[in-house]
């Protein structure tokens, strides 16, 4: 115990720490290989206008199939970030999703695509060039692509962050602020940044269920004040959908409508003229 606390000691042997490190290294190596062998997958979750049931956007989400099942992105994305693989991973996901979008837009003409970007990717100099190129190659207007970034963005060099966001917006891409309300949030920073949409984190819906809708109302009115659209994440029940509509929110994403789907299942879903009626109980 005492030994463990001695900083910089090379002689401490902590078997659990050792195990954790070698576990991490194994995942990192496997991820490197999976990227090289193109074993990752892109799944898509619809984002709807919950008034009409129309799908307006789909969010691309990375999936990593492994022998023992899918490894959750909350586990491998941070590893990719720390191992310096996120640039490659992120661009591969973006490339796949952008290439898939034209066919989806033949089904749903104005369908837009949301891509998650790590802050580390945002700070990459060639990001805007690469994304613009992928978009042009697919014959897509830049307006069809939205970049999702989390609030942790604001913890970084804000001049640089702002400049990169402005470059993305100047190129025609929209900026969505993901998991909004949970992170390091300065309203002043938010106001300064060219953010088009707030994605309200799903944790606030639990409170809605308990009759506490203060934060939900506050975020909706903040969106109005700042002239930003608000997407509500994690809508799971009809009761939530109803109350949100009453509160003036209509852009929604969540298991009530659809979980993330592999491409062929998304296409089937888009075809099946999906309408969520008030009567349907899910
Ligand atoms: P996120 O961007 O906030 O994505 C939404 C997450 O919420 C997804 O988890 C989705 O499956 C889940 N979700 C959607 N609707 C519901 C619902 O009704 N209830 C519940 N309980 N969950 C719901 P997923 O796919 O496991 O992704 C987790 C996080 O990993 C994402 O959160 C995002 O931050 C990150 N991530 C995923 N793919 C990528 C990627 O390609 N690049 C980067 N940088 N991050 C990614
Ligand atoms: Mg997201
Ligand atoms: Mg989110
Ligand atoms: Mg999230």
CSV table of C-alpha atoms and ligand atoms in Angstrom, one decimal:
chain,number,residue,atom,x,y,z
A,1,UNK,CA,0.0,0.0,0.0
A,2,UNK,CA,2.7,2.4,1.0
A,3,UNK,CA,4.8,1.3,-1.9
A,4,UNK,CA,2.0,2.0,-4.3
A,5,UNK,CA,1.9,5.6,-3.3
A,6,UNK,CA,5.5,6.2,-3.8
A,7,UNK,CA,5.4,8.2,-7.0
A,8,UNK,CA,7.8,7.2,-9.8
A,9,UNK,CA,8.8,3.9,-8.3
A,10,UNK,CA,9.6,1.3,-10.9
A,11,UNK,CA,9.7,-1.5,-8.4
A,12,UNK,CA,6.1,-1.5,-7.4
A,13,UNK,CA,4.3,-4.5,-8.7
A,14,UNK,CA,0.6,-4.2,-8.8
A,15,UNK,CA,-1.0,-7.2,-10.5
A,16,UNK,CA,-4.3,-5.5,-11.1
A,17,UNK,CA,-2.7,-2.5,-12.7
A,18,UNK,CA,-0.5,-4.8,-14.8
A,19,UNK,CA,-3.6,-6.7,-15.9
A,20,UNK,CA,-5.5,-3.5,-16.7
A,21,UNK,CA,-2.6,-2.2,-18.8
A,22,UNK,CA,-2.2,-5.4,-20.8
A,23,UNK,CA,-5.9,-5.6,-21.3
A,24,UNK,CA,-5.8,-2.1,-22.7
A,25,UNK,CA,-2.9,-2.9,-24.9
A,26,UNK,CA,-4.7,-5.9,-26.3
A,27,UNK,CA,-7.8,-3.9,-27.1
A,28,UNK,CA,-5.6,-1.2,-28.7
A,29,UNK,CA,-3.8,-3.7,-30.9
A,30,UNK,CA,-7.1,-5.4,-31.8
A,31,UNK,CA,-8.6,-2.1,-32.7
A,32,UNK,CA,-5.6,-1.2,-34.9
A,33,UNK,CA,-6.0,-4.4,-36.7
A,34,UNK,CA,-9.8,-4.1,-37.1
A,35,UNK,CA,-9.3,-0.7,-38.6
A,36,UNK,CA,-6.7,-2.0,-41.0
A,37,UNK,CA,-8.9,-4.9,-42.0
A,38,UNK,CA,-12.0,-2.7,-42.2
A,39,UNK,CA,-13.9,-4.7,-39.7
A,40,UNK,CA,-15.7,-1.8,-38.1
A,41,UNK,CA,-19.3,-1.1,-39.0
A,42,UNK,CA,-21.4,2.0,-39.3
A,43,UNK,CA,-24.9,1.8,-37.8
A,44,UNK,CA,-27.5,4.5,-38.2
A,45,UNK,CA,-30.1,5.9,-35.9
A,46,UNK,CA,-33.0,7.9,-37.2
A,47,UNK,CA,-33.8,11.5,-36.0
A,48,UNK,CA,-37.4,12.4,-36.6
A,49,UNK,CA,-39.9,15.2,-36.6
A,50,UNK,CA,-42.0,13.5,-34.0
A,51,UNK,CA,-45.1,15.5,-35.1
A,52,UNK,CA,-45.2,13.8,-38.5
A,53,UNK,CA,-43.0,10.8,-38.0
A,54,UNK,CA,-40.8,11.9,-40.8
A,55,UNK,CA,-37.1,11.0,-40.6
A,56,UNK,CA,-35.0,14.1,-41.2
A,57,UNK,CA,-31.6,12.9,-40.3
A,58,UNK,CA,-29.7,9.7,-39.4
A,59,UNK,CA,-26.8,9.6,-36.9
A,60,UNK,CA,-23.8,7.4,-37.8
A,61,UNK,CA,-22.6,5.4,-34.9
A,62,UNK,CA,-19.4,3.2,-34.9
A,63,UNK,CA,-19.8,-0.5,-34.2
A,64,UNK,CA,-17.0,-2.9,-33.5
A,65,UNK,CA,-17.9,-6.6,-33.9
A,66,UNK,CA,-15.6,-8.9,-31.9
A,67,UNK,CA,-15.7,-12.6,-31.3
A,68,UNK,CA,-17.5,-12.1,-27.9
A,69,UNK,CA,-20.0,-9.6,-29.3
A,70,UNK,CA,-20.0,-5.9,-30.1
A,71,UNK,CA,-17.6,-3.8,-28.1
A,72,UNK,CA,-19.4,-0.6,-27.0
A,73,UNK,CA,-18.1,2.7,-28.5
A,74,UNK,CA,-18.0,4.2,-25.0
A,75,UNK,CA,-15.2,1.7,-24.5
A,76,UNK,CA,-13.3,1.8,-27.8
A,77,UNK,CA,-13.7,5.5,-28.8
A,78,UNK,CA,-11.7,6.7,-25.7
A,79,UNK,CA,-9.0,4.1,-26.5
A,80,UNK,CA,-8.9,5.2,-30.1
A,81,UNK,CA,-8.4,8.8,-28.9
A,82,UNK,CA,-5.6,7.9,-26.5
A,83,UNK,CA,-3.9,5.6,-29.0
A,84,UNK,CA,-3.9,8.2,-31.7
A,85,UNK,CA,-6.3,6.2,-33.9
A,86,UNK,CA,-9.3,8.4,-33.7
A,87,UNK,CA,-8.4,10.4,-36.8
A,88,UNK,CA,-8.2,7.3,-38.9
A,89,UNK,CA,-11.2,5.7,-37.3
A,90,UNK,CA,-13.3,8.9,-37.5
A,91,UNK,CA,-12.5,9.4,-41.2
A,92,UNK,CA,-13.3,5.8,-42.0
A,93,UNK,CA,-16.7,6.1,-40.4
A,94,UNK,CA,-17.4,9.4,-42.1
A,95,UNK,CA,-16.3,8.1,-45.4
A,96,UNK,CA,-18.5,5.0,-45.2
A,97,UNK,CA,-21.5,7.1,-44.0
A,98,UNK,CA,-21.1,9.8,-46.6
A,99,UNK,CA,-20.8,7.2,-49.4
A,100,UNK,CA,-24.0,5.6,-48.2
A,101,UNK,CA,-26.0,8.8,-48.0
A,102,UNK,CA,-26.8,9.3,-51.7
A,103,UNK,CA,-28.7,6.0,-51.9
A,104,UNK,CA,-30.6,6.9,-48.7
A,105,UNK,CA,-31.5,10.3,-50.2
A,106,UNK,CA,-33.1,8.5,-53.1
A,107,UNK,CA,-35.5,7.1,-50.5
A,108,UNK,CA,-35.8,10.3,-48.5
A,109,UNK,CA,-34.7,13.2,-50.6
A,110,UNK,CA,-33.6,15.7,-48.0
A,111,UNK,CA,-32.2,13.2,-45.5
A,112,UNK,CA,-29.2,14.6,-43.6
A,113,UNK,CA,-26.4,12.7,-41.9
A,114,UNK,CA,-25.0,13.4,-38.5
A,115,UNK,CA,-21.4,12.4,-37.9
A,116,UNK,CA,-19.8,12.3,-34.4
A,117,UNK,CA,-16.4,14.0,-34.3
A,118,UNK,CA,-14.0,13.8,-31.5
A,119,UNK,CA,-12.5,17.1,-30.4
A,120,UNK,CA,-9.1,15.7,-31.3
A,121,UNK,CA,-10.4,15.3,-34.9
A,122,UNK,CA,-11.7,18.8,-34.9
A,123,UNK,CA,-8.2,20.1,-34.2
A,124,UNK,CA,-6.8,18.2,-37.2
A,125,UNK,CA,-5.8,20.8,-39.8
A,126,UNK,CA,-6.9,18.8,-42.8
A,127,UNK,CA,-10.3,17.9,-41.4
A,128,UNK,CA,-12.4,20.4,-43.5
A,129,UNK,CA,-10.5,19.5,-46.7
A,130,UNK,CA,-11.0,15.8,-46.2
A,131,UNK,CA,-14.7,16.0,-45.3
A,132,UNK,CA,-15.4,18.5,-48.2
A,133,UNK,CA,-13.7,16.1,-50.6
A,134,UNK,CA,-15.7,13.1,-49.4
A,135,UNK,CA,-18.8,15.1,-49.7
A,136,UNK,CA,-18.0,16.4,-53.2
A,137,UNK,CA,-17.0,12.9,-54.3
A,138,UNK,CA,-20.5,11.6,-53.3
A,139,UNK,CA,-22.2,14.5,-55.0
A,140,UNK,CA,-23.7,15.7,-51.8
A,141,UNK,CA,-24.4,19.3,-50.7
A,142,UNK,CA,-22.4,20.1,-47.6
A,143,UNK,CA,-25.7,21.1,-45.9
A,144,UNK,CA,-26.6,17.4,-45.8
A,145,UNK,CA,-23.8,16.7,-43.3
A,146,UNK,CA,-24.0,17.7,-39.7
A,147,UNK,CA,-21.0,17.4,-37.3
A,148,UNK,CA,-21.8,16.3,-33.7
A,149,UNK,CA,-19.3,17.5,-31.1
A,150,UNK,CA,-19.6,17.4,-27.4
A,151,UNK,CA,-19.4,20.3,-25.0
A,152,UNK,CA,-16.0,19.1,-23.8
A,153,UNK,CA,-15.0,21.1,-26.9
A,154,UNK,CA,-15.1,24.2,-24.9
A,155,UNK,CA,-12.4,23.0,-22.5
A,156,UNK,CA,-9.9,23.2,-25.3
A,157,UNK,CA,-8.1,26.2,-26.7
A,158,UNK,CA,-11.2,28.2,-27.6
A,159,UNK,CA,-9.6,30.4,-30.3
A,160,UNK,CA,-8.5,27.3,-32.2
A,161,UNK,CA,-11.8,25.5,-31.6
A,162,UNK,CA,-13.8,28.5,-32.8
A,163,UNK,CA,-11.7,28.9,-35.9
A,164,UNK,CA,-12.1,25.3,-36.9
A,165,UNK,CA,-15.9,25.4,-36.3
A,166,UNK,CA,-16.1,28.5,-38.4
A,167,UNK,CA,-14.2,26.8,-41.2
A,168,UNK,CA,-16.6,23.9,-41.0
A,169,UNK,CA,-19.6,26.2,-41.2
A,170,UNK,CA,-18.0,28.3,-44.0
A,171,UNK,CA,-17.6,25.0,-45.9
A,172,UNK,CA,-21.4,24.5,-45.4
A,173,UNK,CA,-21.4,21.9,-42.6
A,174,UNK,CA,-23.8,22.4,-39.6
A,175,UNK,CA,-22.6,22.0,-36.1
A,176,UNK,CA,-24.6,20.0,-33.5
A,177,UNK,CA,-23.6,20.1,-29.8
A,178,UNK,CA,-24.0,16.6,-28.5
A,179,UNK,CA,-25.0,15.5,-25.0
A,180,UNK,CA,-25.9,19.1,-24.3
A,181,UNK,CA,-26.4,20.0,-20.7
A,182,UNK,CA,-24.0,17.4,-19.2
A,183,UNK,CA,-20.6,18.9,-19.8
A,184,UNK,CA,-18.4,21.9,-19.3
A,185,UNK,CA,-20.7,24.5,-20.5
A,186,UNK,CA,-20.2,28.2,-20.6
A,187,UNK,CA,-23.1,30.1,-22.1
A,188,UNK,CA,-20.8,32.8,-23.2
A,189,UNK,CA,-18.7,30.3,-25.2
A,190,UNK,CA,-21.9,28.7,-26.6
A,191,UNK,CA,-23.1,32.1,-27.8
A,192,UNK,CA,-19.7,32.8,-29.5
A,193,UNK,CA,-19.6,29.5,-31.3
A,194,UNK,CA,-21.3,28.9,-34.7
A,195,UNK,CA,-23.5,26.1,-33.3
A,196,UNK,CA,-26.7,25.4,-35.2
A,197,UNK,CA,-28.3,22.7,-33.0
A,198,UNK,CA,-28.3,21.5,-29.4
A,199,UNK,CA,-28.7,17.8,-28.8
A,200,UNK,CA,-30.2,17.6,-25.3
A,201,UNK,CA,-28.7,14.7,-23.4
A,202,UNK,CA,-31.0,11.9,-22.6
A,203,UNK,CA,-30.4,12.1,-18.8
A,204,UNK,CA,-32.9,15.0,-18.6
A,205,UNK,CA,-35.7,12.7,-19.8
A,206,UNK,CA,-35.5,10.6,-16.6
A,207,UNK,CA,-36.4,13.8,-14.7
A,208,UNK,CA,-39.2,14.5,-17.1
A,209,UNK,CA,-40.6,11.2,-16.1
A,210,UNK,CA,-40.4,12.1,-12.4
A,211,UNK,CA,-42.4,15.3,-13.1
A,212,UNK,CA,-39.3,17.5,-13.1
A,213,UNK,CA,-39.2,19.3,-16.4
A,214,UNK,CA,-37.4,22.4,-15.4
A,215,UNK,CA,-34.1,21.6,-17.2
A,216,UNK,CA,-35.9,20.4,-20.3
A,217,UNK,CA,-37.9,23.7,-20.5
A,218,UNK,CA,-34.7,25.7,-19.8
A,219,UNK,CA,-32.8,24.0,-22.6
A,220,UNK,CA,-35.7,24.4,-25.0
A,221,UNK,CA,-36.0,28.1,-24.3
A,222,UNK,CA,-32.2,28.5,-24.5
A,223,UNK,CA,-32.3,27.0,-27.9
A,224,UNK,CA,-35.0,29.5,-28.9
A,225,UNK,CA,-33.1,32.4,-27.4
A,226,UNK,CA,-29.9,31.5,-29.2
A,227,UNK,CA,-31.8,30.6,-32.4
A,228,UNK,CA,-30.6,27.0,-32.3
A,229,UNK,CA,-32.7,24.0,-33.0
A,230,UNK,CA,-33.0,21.4,-30.2
A,231,UNK,CA,-32.9,17.6,-30.8
A,232,UNK,CA,-34.0,15.5,-27.8
A,233,UNK,CA,-31.9,12.4,-27.4
A,234,UNK,CA,-33.0,9.1,-25.8
A,235,UNK,CA,-36.8,9.3,-26.2
A,236,UNK,CA,-38.1,5.9,-25.1
A,237,UNK,CA,-41.7,6.3,-24.3
A,238,UNK,CA,-44.9,7.7,-25.7
A,239,UNK,CA,-45.4,9.7,-22.5
A,240,UNK,CA,-42.1,11.4,-23.0
A,241,UNK,CA,-42.9,12.1,-26.7
A,242,UNK,CA,-46.3,13.6,-25.7
A,243,UNK,CA,-44.9,15.8,-23.0
A,244,UNK,CA,-42.0,17.0,-25.2
A,245,UNK,CA,-44.4,17.9,-28.0
A,246,UNK,CA,-46.5,19.9,-25.5
A,247,UNK,CA,-43.4,21.7,-24.4
A,248,UNK,CA,-42.6,22.6,-28.0
A,249,UNK,CA,-39.9,20.1,-28.9
A,250,UNK,CA,-40.4,18.1,-32.0
A,251,UNK,CA,-37.0,16.9,-33.1
A,252,UNK,CA,-36.4,13.5,-31.4
A,253,UNK,CA,-34.2,10.5,-31.4
A,254,UNK,CA,-34.5,7.4,-29.3
A,255,UNK,CA,-35.5,3.8,-28.9
A,256,UNK,CA,-39.2,4.7,-29.1
A,257,UNK,CA,-38.7,5.3,-32.8
A,258,UNK,CA,-35.7,3.1,-33.6
A,259,UNK,CA,-32.4,1.9,-32.2
A,260,UNK,CA,-29.3,2.3,-34.3
A,261,UNK,CA,-29.6,0.0,-37.3
A,262,UNK,CA,-27.2,-1.5,-39.8
A,263,UNK,CA,-27.6,0.0,-43.3
A,264,UNK,CA,-29.9,-2.6,-44.9
A,265,UNK,CA,-32.2,-2.5,-41.9
A,266,UNK,CA,-32.2,1.3,-42.0
A,267,UNK,CA,-33.2,1.2,-45.6
A,268,UNK,CA,-36.0,-1.3,-44.9
A,269,UNK,CA,-37.1,1.0,-42.0
A,270,UNK,CA,-37.2,4.1,-44.3
A,271,UNK,CA,-39.2,2.2,-46.9
A,272,UNK,CA,-41.8,0.9,-44.4
A,273,UNK,CA,-43.4,4.4,-44.4
A,274,UNK,CA,-43.0,4.4,-40.6
A,275,UNK,CA,-45.5,6.5,-38.7
A,276,UNK,CA,-45.7,6.6,-35.0
A,277,UNK,CA,-49.3,7.0,-34.1
A,278,UNK,CA,-50.5,8.1,-30.7
A,279,UNK,CA,-52.3,4.8,-30.3
A,280,UNK,CA,-49.3,2.6,-30.8
A,281,UNK,CA,-47.9,1.4,-27.5
A,282,UNK,CA,-44.3,0.5,-27.6
B,1,LIG,P1,-23.9,9.9,-28.8
B,1,LIG,O1,-23.3,10.5,-29.9
B,1,LIG,O2,-24.6,10.7,-27.8
B,1,LIG,O3,-24.9,8.8,-29.4
B,1,LIG,C1,-26.1,8.4,-28.8
B,1,LIG,C2,-26.0,7.2,-28.0
B,1,LIG,O4,-27.2,7.0,-27.3
B,1,LIG,C3,-25.8,5.9,-28.9
B,1,LIG,O5,-25.0,5.0,-28.1
B,1,LIG,C4,-27.2,5.4,-29.0
B,1,LIG,O6,-27.3,4.0,-29.3
B,1,LIG,C5,-27.8,5.7,-27.7
B,1,LIG,N1,-29.2,5.8,-27.7
B,1,LIG,C6,-30.0,6.3,-28.6
B,1,LIG,N2,-31.3,6.3,-28.3
B,1,LIG,C7,-31.4,5.8,-27.0
B,1,LIG,C8,-32.4,5.6,-26.1
B,1,LIG,O7,-33.6,5.8,-26.4
B,1,LIG,N3,-32.1,5.1,-24.9
B,1,LIG,C9,-30.8,4.8,-24.6
B,1,LIG,N4,-30.6,4.4,-23.4
B,1,LIG,N5,-29.8,5.1,-25.4
B,1,LIG,C10,-30.0,5.5,-26.6
B,1,LIG,P2,-23.7,4.3,-28.7
B,1,LIG,O8,-24.0,4.0,-30.2
B,1,LIG,O9,-23.4,3.2,-27.8
B,1,LIG,O10,-22.6,5.4,-28.7
B,1,LIG,C11,-22.1,6.0,-27.5
B,1,LIG,C12,-21.3,7.2,-27.8
B,1,LIG,O11,-20.0,6.8,-28.5
B,1,LIG,C13,-21.9,8.2,-28.7
B,1,LIG,O12,-22.8,9.0,-28.0
B,1,LIG,C14,-20.7,9.0,-29.2
B,1,LIG,O13,-20.3,9.9,-28.2
B,1,LIG,C15,-19.6,7.8,-29.3
B,1,LIG,N6,-19.5,7.4,-30.7
B,1,LIG,C16,-20.2,6.5,-31.4
B,1,LIG,N7,-19.7,6.4,-32.6
B,1,LIG,C17,-18.8,7.3,-32.8
B,1,LIG,C18,-17.9,7.8,-33.9
B,1,LIG,O14,-18.0,7.3,-35.0
B,1,LIG,N8,-17.0,8.8,-33.6
B,1,LIG,C19,-16.9,9.4,-32.3
B,1,LIG,N9,-16.0,10.3,-32.1
B,1,LIG,N10,-17.7,9.0,-31.3
B,1,LIG,C20,-18.6,8.0,-31.5
B,2,LIG,MG1,-23.8,11.9,-31.2
B,3,LIG,MG1,-25.6,12.3,-28.1
B,4,LIG,MG1,-24.3,10.6,-25.6
